[in-house]
Each structure stands twice: as structure tokens, then as C-alpha cells.
């Protein structure tokens, strides 16, 4: 499927993609499904593109067959474990007991006595080292499954050691956080629902890559203006078939947003600015109509435009975050002021006008009957009680 699929019951958007025939035996299913974690169509399209790129990369790796990983590639894959470990324990850094930084020095060099030590020969450090090694191998297998990589045993050991190094760095940061030495940095958010695995390695790949790319291009992104962002988005949107009416609507939103902020720097926009702009639009009459825009207009026009533009900027590594993400307006059901169709009084007035028609002196009876029943504001069904021929007098209708 080429676009997000809305769940019929929850309204949450999902990623759905049919697995190619040559990969179904390897993948073990005929369709890839993943919730996008949002009910907003614009945000769902942005997240859909990210998930689609991940799935395509995974399928390409599966088709490539078994390969060997370099240490550099292993550390690049393990970088996601570092971010996830921090996110899991950022609120309570002192409550992390699964990883023991003091044992990292001998994690891979210590000779274990046996696979199943007895109670008389058990060593506390050995038990902890076994658990830490097992955690690294489990997360290495999860990472390989997510990326669709098939590697040899030596590369699997390299990846497990790289994940151990990532956990060690993250755990040392948590120790400093628990002591109040440094302030915690923002942790990437998960796209979609978290997996049932102990540590989710795959869900922050796009965010971490975006963060590293933004760090390299901080100078270039600092000069990005709202107008430049809009024009860059429109060049791509126009090539994909967006209508001119969309260009006009989004341009008006950008102009109004710039006038409200009193600056044109996209990198300075915060979520609070977008919320303030939304409240401003809901309380300020439009200069063109003199009326306050409805909540539906602000949601479908202004917020949709900002989400699309900033989402496109994040996807193309021009901005580190989408300040309009997750913002919406709950629209209530429109109150029904009258029943559907005509009321009894309206129907009587229409029929009375039809029966009051006076035929001309040379007008045939059947023509007069047809004119009486000619639909004006509604369609009426005409039923003849019996057939009529030219030899007979015209029947009553």
C-alpha cells in the first residue's frame, strides 16, 4: 500500500506493505504491519515515509544474503542501543541494575567456569557477566532481525561487543545523571508503538541518523527561513502532482505565521509558537472575511500546512524536530438544527403549488399532468393506475 492505512476502529494510522514473494519464506509473513502512532494524516505521511525506507533497506539486506560486518558498521548499528538505553532510564537513572559498568573491563576476557555452574561453585561476578553477555547477544539478534541482516558468527560477536560498548557509555552517563553532574539531553521519541523486546533498537534509527546529520549541518540549517522552506517543499510537491490550490493555501498560512512570529527563521520555531499561532487564529477575525475562522478550518488548513512543511524539513535533514508534531484540534459533531429532507409544511406547499397549475386551452391533459409533477426541489414518483390509449379519454392521475 502506498499510503498510511487508517484503522477502522481506532482511527490510528498504520504502515502496511505486502512482502514480496521471494522474501515471504524468510520474513515468515505475507504483510508488514506497524502502527505509526498518530491519527494526524500529515504526520502519518511523514512517519510512513521513514518506516517505508527502513522496510526497503531490510528487504534489500535479506536479498543480499550472508555477509560480514566491519567494526565500524557494528558500532554504527549499536549507536541505537545507546540512545534507547538512555531513554529507558532517563527518568530514574539510579534504578538501572541490568548493566554493571565495573564489570565491563572483564566482560569478554573473563573465562567462565561452565555453562551451568552448581550452587557450590557459583561466583557472583560470573553470574552478572553471563547476564550481560546474554543481553548483548539478544539485542544483537534483535538488531539484525530489524535490519534484515544475515551475518556470520564472527560478525555477530563483533556486533555484541559493539552493543556492550554502547551500553557501557550510556550507563556511565546515567551514573553522572543520578549524581546531578550533567543535565540530561533530549532523548529521541519512538515512532509507533514500542516492541515487546527488552530494548528496542530499531525504532530510533531514523531519529539518531537525523540528529547526527543535523549536527554536521548546523551552520547551514541556522540560515533556513520559512519562505525558503516553503519554496523547497513546493518544488518537490509540485513534481509529485500537488494542486495549485494547495500552494496558495500553504503560502497564506506561511505568510500569516511569519507575521504572527515577527521573524522568518524556521530554526527558531518552537512548539509553543505553533500553539500560540493556533490560539491566535481561533480568536482573531480574518482580514478578508471579517469572521473568526472555524476550528475545522484552522485544523485542516493552518495546522496541516505547518505539520507538512516541518515534517518535510525533518525528513530531509533540514531541521532536527517538527514543532507542529502531535498538535491537533478536536472537532465536535455539528449540531443538527433541522431534520433531513422536507418538513410536512414544506411538502404541502410544494404539492399545493403543483396542483394549482392551470393548463393552457390547447394543452393536452397528459402534458398538464407532467408539468404538475415536474421536479423542482425534489423528485416525485408518478404512478398510473391503468394503461391508456389514444382511443380512450385521458385517465385521472
Tab-separated table of C-alpha atoms in Angstrom:
chain	number	residue	atom	x	y	z
A	1	UNK	CA	0.000	0.000	0.000
A	2	UNK	CA	1.335	3.418	-0.979
A	3	UNK	CA	-0.168	5.481	1.839
A	4	UNK	CA	-0.981	5.200	5.566
A	5	UNK	CA	-3.919	2.950	6.378
A	6	UNK	CA	-6.417	4.254	8.990
A	7	UNK	CA	-7.616	1.610	11.406
A	8	UNK	CA	-11.422	1.354	11.097
A	9	UNK	CA	-11.982	1.190	14.871
A	10	UNK	CA	-9.257	3.301	16.498
A	11	UNK	CA	-8.564	5.782	13.681
A	12	UNK	CA	-4.811	5.293	14.229
A	13	UNK	CA	-2.752	5.219	11.045
A	14	UNK	CA	-0.765	2.076	10.226
A	15	UNK	CA	2.019	1.114	7.852
A	16	UNK	CA	1.001	-1.857	5.699
A	17	UNK	CA	3.088	-3.364	2.922
A	18	UNK	CA	2.824	-6.701	1.139
A	19	UNK	CA	6.006	-8.777	1.441
A	20	UNK	CA	7.442	-9.759	-1.969
A	21	UNK	CA	7.001	-13.411	-2.930
A	22	UNK	CA	10.740	-14.154	-2.881
A	23	UNK	CA	11.046	-12.962	0.739
A	24	UNK	CA	7.934	-14.446	2.361
A	25	UNK	CA	9.688	-17.662	3.348
A	26	UNK	CA	12.489	-15.677	5.024
A	27	UNK	CA	10.305	-13.000	6.629
A	28	UNK	CA	7.703	-15.536	7.760
A	29	UNK	CA	4.659	-13.436	6.898
A	30	UNK	CA	2.933	-12.030	3.842
A	31	UNK	CA	2.453	-8.458	5.094
A	32	UNK	CA	4.478	-5.943	7.102
A	33	UNK	CA	2.333	-4.105	9.664
A	34	UNK	CA	3.401	-1.366	12.055
A	35	UNK	CA	1.397	1.309	13.811
A	36	UNK	CA	2.519	4.863	13.057
A	37	UNK	CA	1.337	6.097	16.452
A	38	UNK	CA	-0.671	9.073	15.194
A	39	UNK	CA	-4.147	9.973	13.972
A	40	UNK	CA	-2.980	13.046	12.090
A	41	UNK	CA	-2.832	12.442	8.303
A	42	UNK	CA	0.070	14.840	7.667
A	43	UNK	CA	2.243	13.400	10.421
A	44	UNK	CA	1.282	9.873	9.349
A	45	UNK	CA	2.602	10.524	5.840
A	46	UNK	CA	5.948	11.676	7.242
A	47	UNK	CA	6.270	8.651	9.514
A	48	UNK	CA	5.102	6.351	6.727
A	49	UNK	CA	7.981	7.508	4.528
A	50	UNK	CA	10.513	6.784	7.283
A	51	UNK	CA	9.145	3.316	8.011
A	52	UNK	CA	8.929	2.534	4.299
A	53	UNK	CA	12.623	3.391	3.864
A	54	UNK	CA	13.532	1.103	6.775
A	55	UNK	CA	11.485	-1.774	5.357
A	56	UNK	CA	13.019	-1.363	1.904
A	57	UNK	CA	16.524	-1.407	3.416
A	58	UNK	CA	15.684	-4.527	5.420
A	59	UNK	CA	14.399	-6.342	2.342
A	60	UNK	CA	17.496	-5.344	0.384
A	61	UNK	CA	19.691	-6.805	3.137
A	62	UNK	CA	17.691	-10.031	3.133
A	63	UNK	CA	18.160	-10.382	-0.622
A	64	UNK	CA	21.912	-9.789	-0.271
A	65	UNK	CA	22.378	-12.983	1.758
A	66	UNK	CA	25.044	-13.678	4.378
A	67	UNK	CA	27.756	-11.045	4.733
A	68	UNK	CA	30.468	-9.910	7.151
A	69	UNK	CA	30.303	-6.671	9.135
A	70	UNK	CA	33.216	-4.387	9.888
A	71	UNK	CA	33.733	-2.947	13.358
A	72	UNK	CA	32.729	0.457	12.043
A	73	UNK	CA	29.417	-0.915	10.762
A	74	UNK	CA	28.801	-2.704	14.057
A	75	UNK	CA	29.322	0.469	16.086
A	76	UNK	CA	27.018	2.375	13.717
A	77	UNK	CA	24.276	-0.203	14.314
A	78	UNK	CA	24.933	-0.226	18.072
A	79	UNK	CA	24.541	3.544	18.333
A	80	UNK	CA	20.793	2.992	18.538
A	81	UNK	CA	21.241	0.855	21.662
A	82	UNK	CA	22.968	3.787	23.392
A	83	UNK	CA	20.032	6.130	22.701
A	84	UNK	CA	17.442	3.542	23.704
A	85	UNK	CA	19.214	2.699	26.963
A	86	UNK	CA	19.279	6.377	27.935
A	87	UNK	CA	15.619	6.791	27.059
A	88	UNK	CA	14.595	3.795	29.143
A	89	UNK	CA	16.364	5.023	32.299
A	90	UNK	CA	16.446	8.810	31.854
A	91	UNK	CA	13.724	9.459	34.467
A	92	UNK	CA	15.246	7.189	37.145
A	93	UNK	CA	18.951	6.822	36.249
A	94	UNK	CA	19.893	5.339	39.629
A	95	UNK	CA	17.411	2.459	39.185
A	96	UNK	CA	19.334	0.811	36.327
A	97	UNK	CA	20.526	-2.575	37.608
A	98	UNK	CA	20.796	-4.673	34.433
A	99	UNK	CA	24.208	-3.342	33.374
A	100	UNK	CA	27.218	-3.183	35.719
A	101	UNK	CA	29.892	-0.766	34.437
A	102	UNK	CA	32.547	-2.076	36.840
A	103	UNK	CA	32.460	-5.499	35.149
A	104	UNK	CA	32.817	-4.181	31.597
A	105	UNK	CA	36.624	-4.397	31.723
A	106	UNK	CA	36.468	-8.213	32.079
A	107	UNK	CA	33.189	-8.793	30.230
A	108	UNK	CA	34.768	-10.536	27.230
A	109	UNK	CA	38.111	-11.588	28.722
A	110	UNK	CA	36.963	-13.476	31.814
A	111	UNK	CA	36.978	-17.267	31.427
A	112	UNK	CA	33.685	-18.714	32.631
A	113	UNK	CA	33.883	-21.977	34.587
A	114	UNK	CA	30.997	-23.817	32.914
A	115	UNK	CA	27.722	-23.167	31.178
A	116	UNK	CA	25.685	-24.390	34.171
A	117	UNK	CA	27.633	-23.793	37.394
A	118	UNK	CA	26.477	-25.586	40.541
A	119	UNK	CA	25.415	-23.794	43.708
A	120	UNK	CA	28.720	-24.626	45.434
A	121	UNK	CA	30.924	-23.084	42.754
A	122	UNK	CA	28.787	-20.091	41.791
A	123	UNK	CA	30.555	-16.725	41.506
A	124	UNK	CA	28.504	-13.532	41.769
A	125	UNK	CA	30.575	-11.705	39.151
A	126	UNK	CA	30.318	-14.663	36.790
A	127	UNK	CA	26.519	-14.699	37.086
A	128	UNK	CA	26.352	-10.997	36.267
A	129	UNK	CA	28.765	-11.364	33.343
A	130	UNK	CA	26.668	-14.183	31.905
A	131	UNK	CA	23.570	-11.991	32.107
A	132	UNK	CA	25.357	-9.042	30.476
A	133	UNK	CA	26.671	-11.211	27.632
A	134	UNK	CA	23.238	-12.714	27.103
A	135	UNK	CA	21.722	-9.227	26.947
A	136	UNK	CA	24.248	-8.166	24.297
A	137	UNK	CA	23.607	-11.215	22.120
A	138	UNK	CA	19.823	-10.856	22.411
A	139	UNK	CA	19.955	-7.215	21.371
A	140	UNK	CA	22.388	-8.050	18.562
A	141	UNK	CA	19.916	-10.607	17.205
A	142	UNK	CA	17.067	-8.091	17.527
A	143	UNK	CA	19.097	-5.502	15.628
A	144	UNK	CA	19.944	-7.980	12.863
A	145	UNK	CA	16.307	-9.048	12.544
A	146	UNK	CA	15.126	-5.460	12.290
A	147	UNK	CA	17.619	-4.552	9.563
A	148	UNK	CA	17.246	-7.881	7.763
A	149	UNK	CA	20.972	-8.635	8.041
A	150	UNK	CA	22.333	-12.162	7.701
A	151	UNK	CA	25.892	-12.329	9.048
A	152	UNK	CA	28.472	-14.900	10.119
A	153	UNK	CA	29.308	-15.831	13.719
A	154	UNK	CA	32.365	-13.586	13.861
A	155	UNK	CA	30.319	-10.544	12.834
A	156	UNK	CA	27.670	-11.458	15.408
A	157	UNK	CA	30.345	-11.364	18.121
A	158	UNK	CA	31.584	-8.002	16.814
A	159	UNK	CA	28.065	-6.587	16.982
A	160	UNK	CA	27.509	-7.945	20.507
A	161	UNK	CA	30.742	-6.273	21.665
A	162	UNK	CA	29.736	-3.007	19.975
A	163	UNK	CA	26.372	-3.099	21.766
A	164	UNK	CA	28.183	-3.754	25.045
A	165	UNK	CA	30.311	-0.656	24.441
A	166	UNK	CA	27.151	1.358	23.738
A	167	UNK	CA	25.506	0.123	26.949
A	168	UNK	CA	28.692	0.966	28.871
A	169	UNK	CA	28.780	4.556	27.592
A	170	UNK	CA	25.079	5.020	28.300
A	171	UNK	CA	25.386	3.523	31.804
A	172	UNK	CA	28.279	5.845	32.655
A	173	UNK	CA	26.137	8.768	31.535
A	174	UNK	CA	23.316	7.508	33.777
A	175	UNK	CA	25.692	7.412	36.741
A	176	UNK	CA	26.553	11.068	36.160
A	177	UNK	CA	22.867	11.917	35.755
A	178	UNK	CA	21.974	10.216	39.037
A	179	UNK	CA	24.670	12.283	40.781
A	180	UNK	CA	23.452	15.509	39.196
A	181	UNK	CA	26.757	16.100	37.429
A	182	UNK	CA	25.328	16.857	33.980
A	183	UNK	CA	21.945	17.837	32.647
A	184	UNK	CA	20.113	15.166	30.613
A	185	UNK	CA	19.874	15.751	26.859
A	186	UNK	CA	16.624	15.246	24.942
A	187	UNK	CA	16.067	11.585	24.111
A	188	UNK	CA	14.594	10.678	20.696
A	189	UNK	CA	10.934	9.725	20.642
A	190	UNK	CA	9.699	6.384	19.358
A	191	UNK	CA	7.810	6.270	16.046
A	192	UNK	CA	4.865	3.948	16.534
A	193	UNK	CA	4.284	1.533	19.399
A	194	UNK	CA	7.311	0.098	21.181
A	195	UNK	CA	8.176	-3.523	20.523
A	196	UNK	CA	7.896	-6.227	23.137
A	197	UNK	CA	11.672	-6.678	23.099
A	198	UNK	CA	13.606	-5.628	26.185
A	199	UNK	CA	15.440	-2.881	24.323
A	200	UNK	CA	14.060	-1.536	21.064
A	201	UNK	CA	16.958	-0.851	18.743
A	202	UNK	CA	15.096	-0.205	15.529
A	203	UNK	CA	12.647	2.497	16.449
A	204	UNK	CA	15.184	5.329	16.857
A	205	UNK	CA	17.360	4.659	13.815
A	206	UNK	CA	15.892	7.476	11.744
A	207	UNK	CA	15.941	9.931	14.661
A	208	UNK	CA	19.572	9.241	15.566
A	209	UNK	CA	20.683	9.488	11.953
A	210	UNK	CA	18.804	12.764	11.664
A	211	UNK	CA	20.420	14.074	14.837
A	212	UNK	CA	23.927	13.244	13.619
A	213	UNK	CA	23.217	14.781	10.215
A	214	UNK	CA	21.847	17.915	11.851
A	215	UNK	CA	24.979	18.189	13.966
A	216	UNK	CA	27.107	18.189	10.827
A	217	UNK	CA	24.920	20.743	9.076
A	218	UNK	CA	24.164	23.106	11.966
A	219	UNK	CA	25.629	26.075	10.152
A	220	UNK	CA	23.565	25.514	7.014
A	221	UNK	CA	20.296	24.898	8.868
A	222	UNK	CA	20.686	28.022	11.025
A	223	UNK	CA	20.050	30.169	7.957
A	224	UNK	CA	16.868	28.332	6.883
A	225	UNK	CA	13.914	30.693	6.570
A	226	UNK	CA	10.220	29.853	6.441
A	227	UNK	CA	9.950	31.146	2.876
A	228	UNK	CA	12.957	29.096	1.742
A	229	UNK	CA	11.487	26.036	3.440
A	230	UNK	CA	8.140	26.565	1.729
A	231	UNK	CA	9.689	27.023	-1.717
A	232	UNK	CA	11.902	23.948	-1.311
A	233	UNK	CA	8.900	21.862	-0.241
A	234	UNK	CA	6.773	23.141	-3.117
A	235	UNK	CA	9.354	22.200	-5.742
A	236	UNK	CA	9.111	18.600	-4.626
A	237	UNK	CA	5.351	18.701	-4.019
A	238	UNK	CA	4.687	20.194	-7.449
A	239	UNK	CA	6.703	17.433	-9.088
A	240	UNK	CA	4.597	14.854	-7.236
A	241	UNK	CA	1.335	16.344	-8.541
A	242	UNK	CA	0.146	18.700	-5.800
A	243	UNK	CA	-2.513	21.147	-6.992
A	244	UNK	CA	-2.008	24.946	-7.256
A	245	UNK	CA	-4.760	25.412	-4.675
A	246	UNK	CA	-2.517	23.666	-2.133
A	247	UNK	CA	0.297	26.086	-2.960
A	248	UNK	CA	-1.980	29.076	-2.371
A	249	UNK	CA	-3.373	27.690	0.898
A	250	UNK	CA	0.055	26.813	2.327
A	251	UNK	CA	1.534	30.128	1.185
A	252	UNK	CA	-1.186	32.062	3.035
A	253	UNK	CA	-0.521	30.015	6.166
A	254	UNK	CA	3.234	30.678	5.977
A	255	UNK	CA	2.678	34.407	5.491
A	256	UNK	CA	0.307	34.561	8.438
A	257	UNK	CA	2.695	32.517	10.584
A	258	UNK	CA	5.623	34.834	9.763
A	259	UNK	CA	3.528	37.916	10.524
A	260	UNK	CA	2.499	36.412	13.861
A	261	UNK	CA	6.060	35.416	14.869
A	262	UNK	CA	7.599	38.683	13.579
A	263	UNK	CA	10.551	36.711	12.197
A	264	UNK	CA	11.245	34.326	9.307
A	265	UNK	CA	13.685	31.838	10.862
A	266	UNK	CA	12.399	28.266	10.749
A	267	UNK	CA	15.082	27.084	13.189
A	268	UNK	CA	13.720	29.367	15.922
A	269	UNK	CA	10.179	27.993	15.774
A	270	UNK	CA	9.162	26.080	18.910
A	271	UNK	CA	6.053	24.011	19.739
A	272	UNK	CA	4.879	26.893	21.940
A	273	UNK	CA	4.971	29.198	18.894
A	274	UNK	CA	2.721	26.837	16.940
A	275	UNK	CA	0.261	26.547	19.839
A	276	UNK	CA	0.191	30.329	20.216
A	277	UNK	CA	-0.441	30.717	16.476
A	278	UNK	CA	-3.296	28.226	16.679
A	279	UNK	CA	-4.899	30.148	19.568
A	280	UNK	CA	-4.374	33.404	17.671
A	281	UNK	CA	-6.154	32.050	14.602
A	282	UNK	CA	-9.072	30.758	16.666
A	283	UNK	CA	-9.640	34.156	18.292
A	284	UNK	CA	-8.761	36.691	15.571
A	285	UNK	CA	-11.160	37.628	12.739
A	286	UNK	CA	-9.859	37.129	9.229
A	287	UNK	CA	-8.956	40.419	7.449
A	288	UNK	CA	-10.583	39.138	4.265
A	289	UNK	CA	-13.922	37.904	5.642
A	290	UNK	CA	-14.113	39.687	8.990
A	291	UNK	CA	-15.087	36.399	10.674
A	292	UNK	CA	-13.196	34.202	13.116
A	293	UNK	CA	-12.091	31.000	11.334
A	294	UNK	CA	-13.733	27.796	12.456
A	295	UNK	CA	-11.812	25.128	14.329
A	296	UNK	CA	-12.078	22.835	11.307
A	297	UNK	CA	-10.524	25.499	9.055
A	298	UNK	CA	-7.593	26.038	11.417
A	299	UNK	CA	-7.047	22.296	11.792
A	300	UNK	CA	-7.336	21.315	8.121
A	301	UNK	CA	-5.609	24.389	6.687
A	302	UNK	CA	-3.131	26.040	9.077
A	303	UNK	CA	-2.042	23.122	11.270
A	304	UNK	CA	-1.964	20.722	8.340
A	305	UNK	CA	0.289	23.082	6.375
A	306	UNK	CA	2.740	23.588	9.251
A	307	UNK	CA	2.910	19.867	10.025
A	308	UNK	CA	3.582	19.045	6.400
A	309	UNK	CA	6.284	21.692	5.956
A	310	UNK	CA	8.162	20.973	9.183
A	311	UNK	CA	7.746	17.226	8.707
A	312	UNK	CA	9.286	17.506	5.253
A	313	UNK	CA	12.164	19.543	6.727
A	314	UNK	CA	12.866	16.855	9.341
A	315	UNK	CA	12.707	14.084	6.752
A	316	UNK	CA	15.200	15.952	4.552
A	317	UNK	CA	17.578	16.716	7.468
A	318	UNK	CA	16.959	20.460	7.375
A	319	UNK	CA	15.543	20.679	10.913
A	320	UNK	CA	16.120	18.498	13.995
A	321	UNK	CA	12.452	18.314	15.027
A	322	UNK	CA	8.898	19.052	13.927
A	323	UNK	CA	7.480	21.737	16.263
A	324	UNK	CA	3.943	21.087	14.984
A	325	UNK	CA	4.023	17.317	15.540
A	326	UNK	CA	1.169	15.953	17.633
A	327	UNK	CA	-0.779	19.221	17.685
A	328	UNK	CA	-4.417	18.992	16.656
A	329	UNK	CA	-7.885	20.349	17.386
A	330	UNK	CA	-10.730	18.113	18.466
A	331	UNK	CA	-13.709	18.831	16.241
A	332	UNK	CA	-17.133	18.159	17.728
A	333	UNK	CA	-20.045	16.859	15.719
A	334	UNK	CA	-22.021	19.630	14.066
A	335	UNK	CA	-25.354	20.185	15.787
A	336	UNK	CA	-28.348	19.272	13.623
A	337	UNK	CA	-30.800	22.163	13.551
A	338	UNK	CA	-33.455	20.584	11.325
A	339	UNK	CA	-34.377	17.104	10.069
A	340	UNK	CA	-33.118	15.792	6.759
A	341	UNK	CA	-35.377	16.340	3.762
A	342	UNK	CA	-38.549	18.462	3.689
A	343	UNK	CA	-40.815	19.103	6.622
A	344	UNK	CA	-44.533	18.354	6.313
A	345	UNK	CA	-45.332	22.042	5.816
A	346	UNK	CA	-42.740	22.372	3.050
A	347	UNK	CA	-44.025	19.264	1.288
A	348	UNK	CA	-47.634	20.555	1.418
A	349	UNK	CA	-46.532	23.905	-0.023
A	350	UNK	CA	-44.715	22.224	-2.916
A	351	UNK	CA	-47.607	19.903	-3.725
A	352	UNK	CA	-50.150	22.706	-3.432
A	353	UNK	CA	-48.201	24.754	-5.957
A	354	UNK	CA	-48.073	21.783	-8.316
A	355	UNK	CA	-51.826	21.129	-8.090
A	356	UNK	CA	-52.560	24.804	-8.632
A	357	UNK	CA	-51.121	24.665	-12.135
A	358	UNK	CA	-53.713	25.750	-14.745
A	359	UNK	CA	-53.223	24.193	-18.218
A	360	UNK	CA	-53.490	26.219	-21.379
A	361	UNK	CA	-56.569	25.988	-23.666
A	362	UNK	CA	-54.757	23.819	-26.249
A	363	UNK	CA	-52.601	21.881	-23.797
A	364	UNK	CA	-53.081	18.102	-23.711
A	365	UNK	CA	-54.159	16.600	-20.384
A	366	UNK	CA	-51.078	14.383	-20.178
A	367	UNK	CA	-48.829	17.434	-20.683
A	368	UNK	CA	-50.588	19.270	-17.883
A	369	UNK	CA	-50.187	16.250	-15.600
A	370	UNK	CA	-46.476	16.067	-16.419
A	371	UNK	CA	-45.992	19.763	-15.667
A	372	UNK	CA	-47.769	19.405	-12.348
A	373	UNK	CA	-45.304	16.650	-11.352
A	374	UNK	CA	-42.196	18.284	-12.847
A	375	UNK	CA	-39.419	18.099	-10.184
A	376	UNK	CA	-38.448	21.476	-8.797
A	377	UNK	CA	-36.914	20.963	-5.374
A	378	UNK	CA	-37.480	17.214	-5.018
A	379	UNK	CA	-38.102	14.127	-7.125
A	380	UNK	CA	-41.594	12.673	-7.039
A	381	UNK	CA	-42.675	9.267	-8.298
A	382	UNK	CA	-45.657	9.256	-10.671
A	383	UNK	CA	-47.823	6.120	-10.653
A	384	UNK	CA	-50.504	5.471	-13.321
A	385	UNK	CA	-53.374	3.305	-12.174
A	386	UNK	CA	-54.061	1.782	-15.606
A	387	UNK	CA	-52.820	1.896	-19.171
A	388	UNK	CA	-54.259	4.498	-21.507
A	389	UNK	CA	-54.597	4.542	-25.295
A	390	UNK	CA	-55.346	7.351	-27.725
A	391	UNK	CA	-58.865	5.964	-28.329
A	392	UNK	CA	-59.844	6.498	-24.707
A	393	UNK	CA	-60.332	9.610	-22.682
A	394	UNK	CA	-57.367	10.656	-20.617
A	395	UNK	CA	-57.382	8.946	-17.200
A	396	UNK	CA	-57.283	10.720	-13.898
A	397	UNK	CA	-53.874	10.871	-12.369
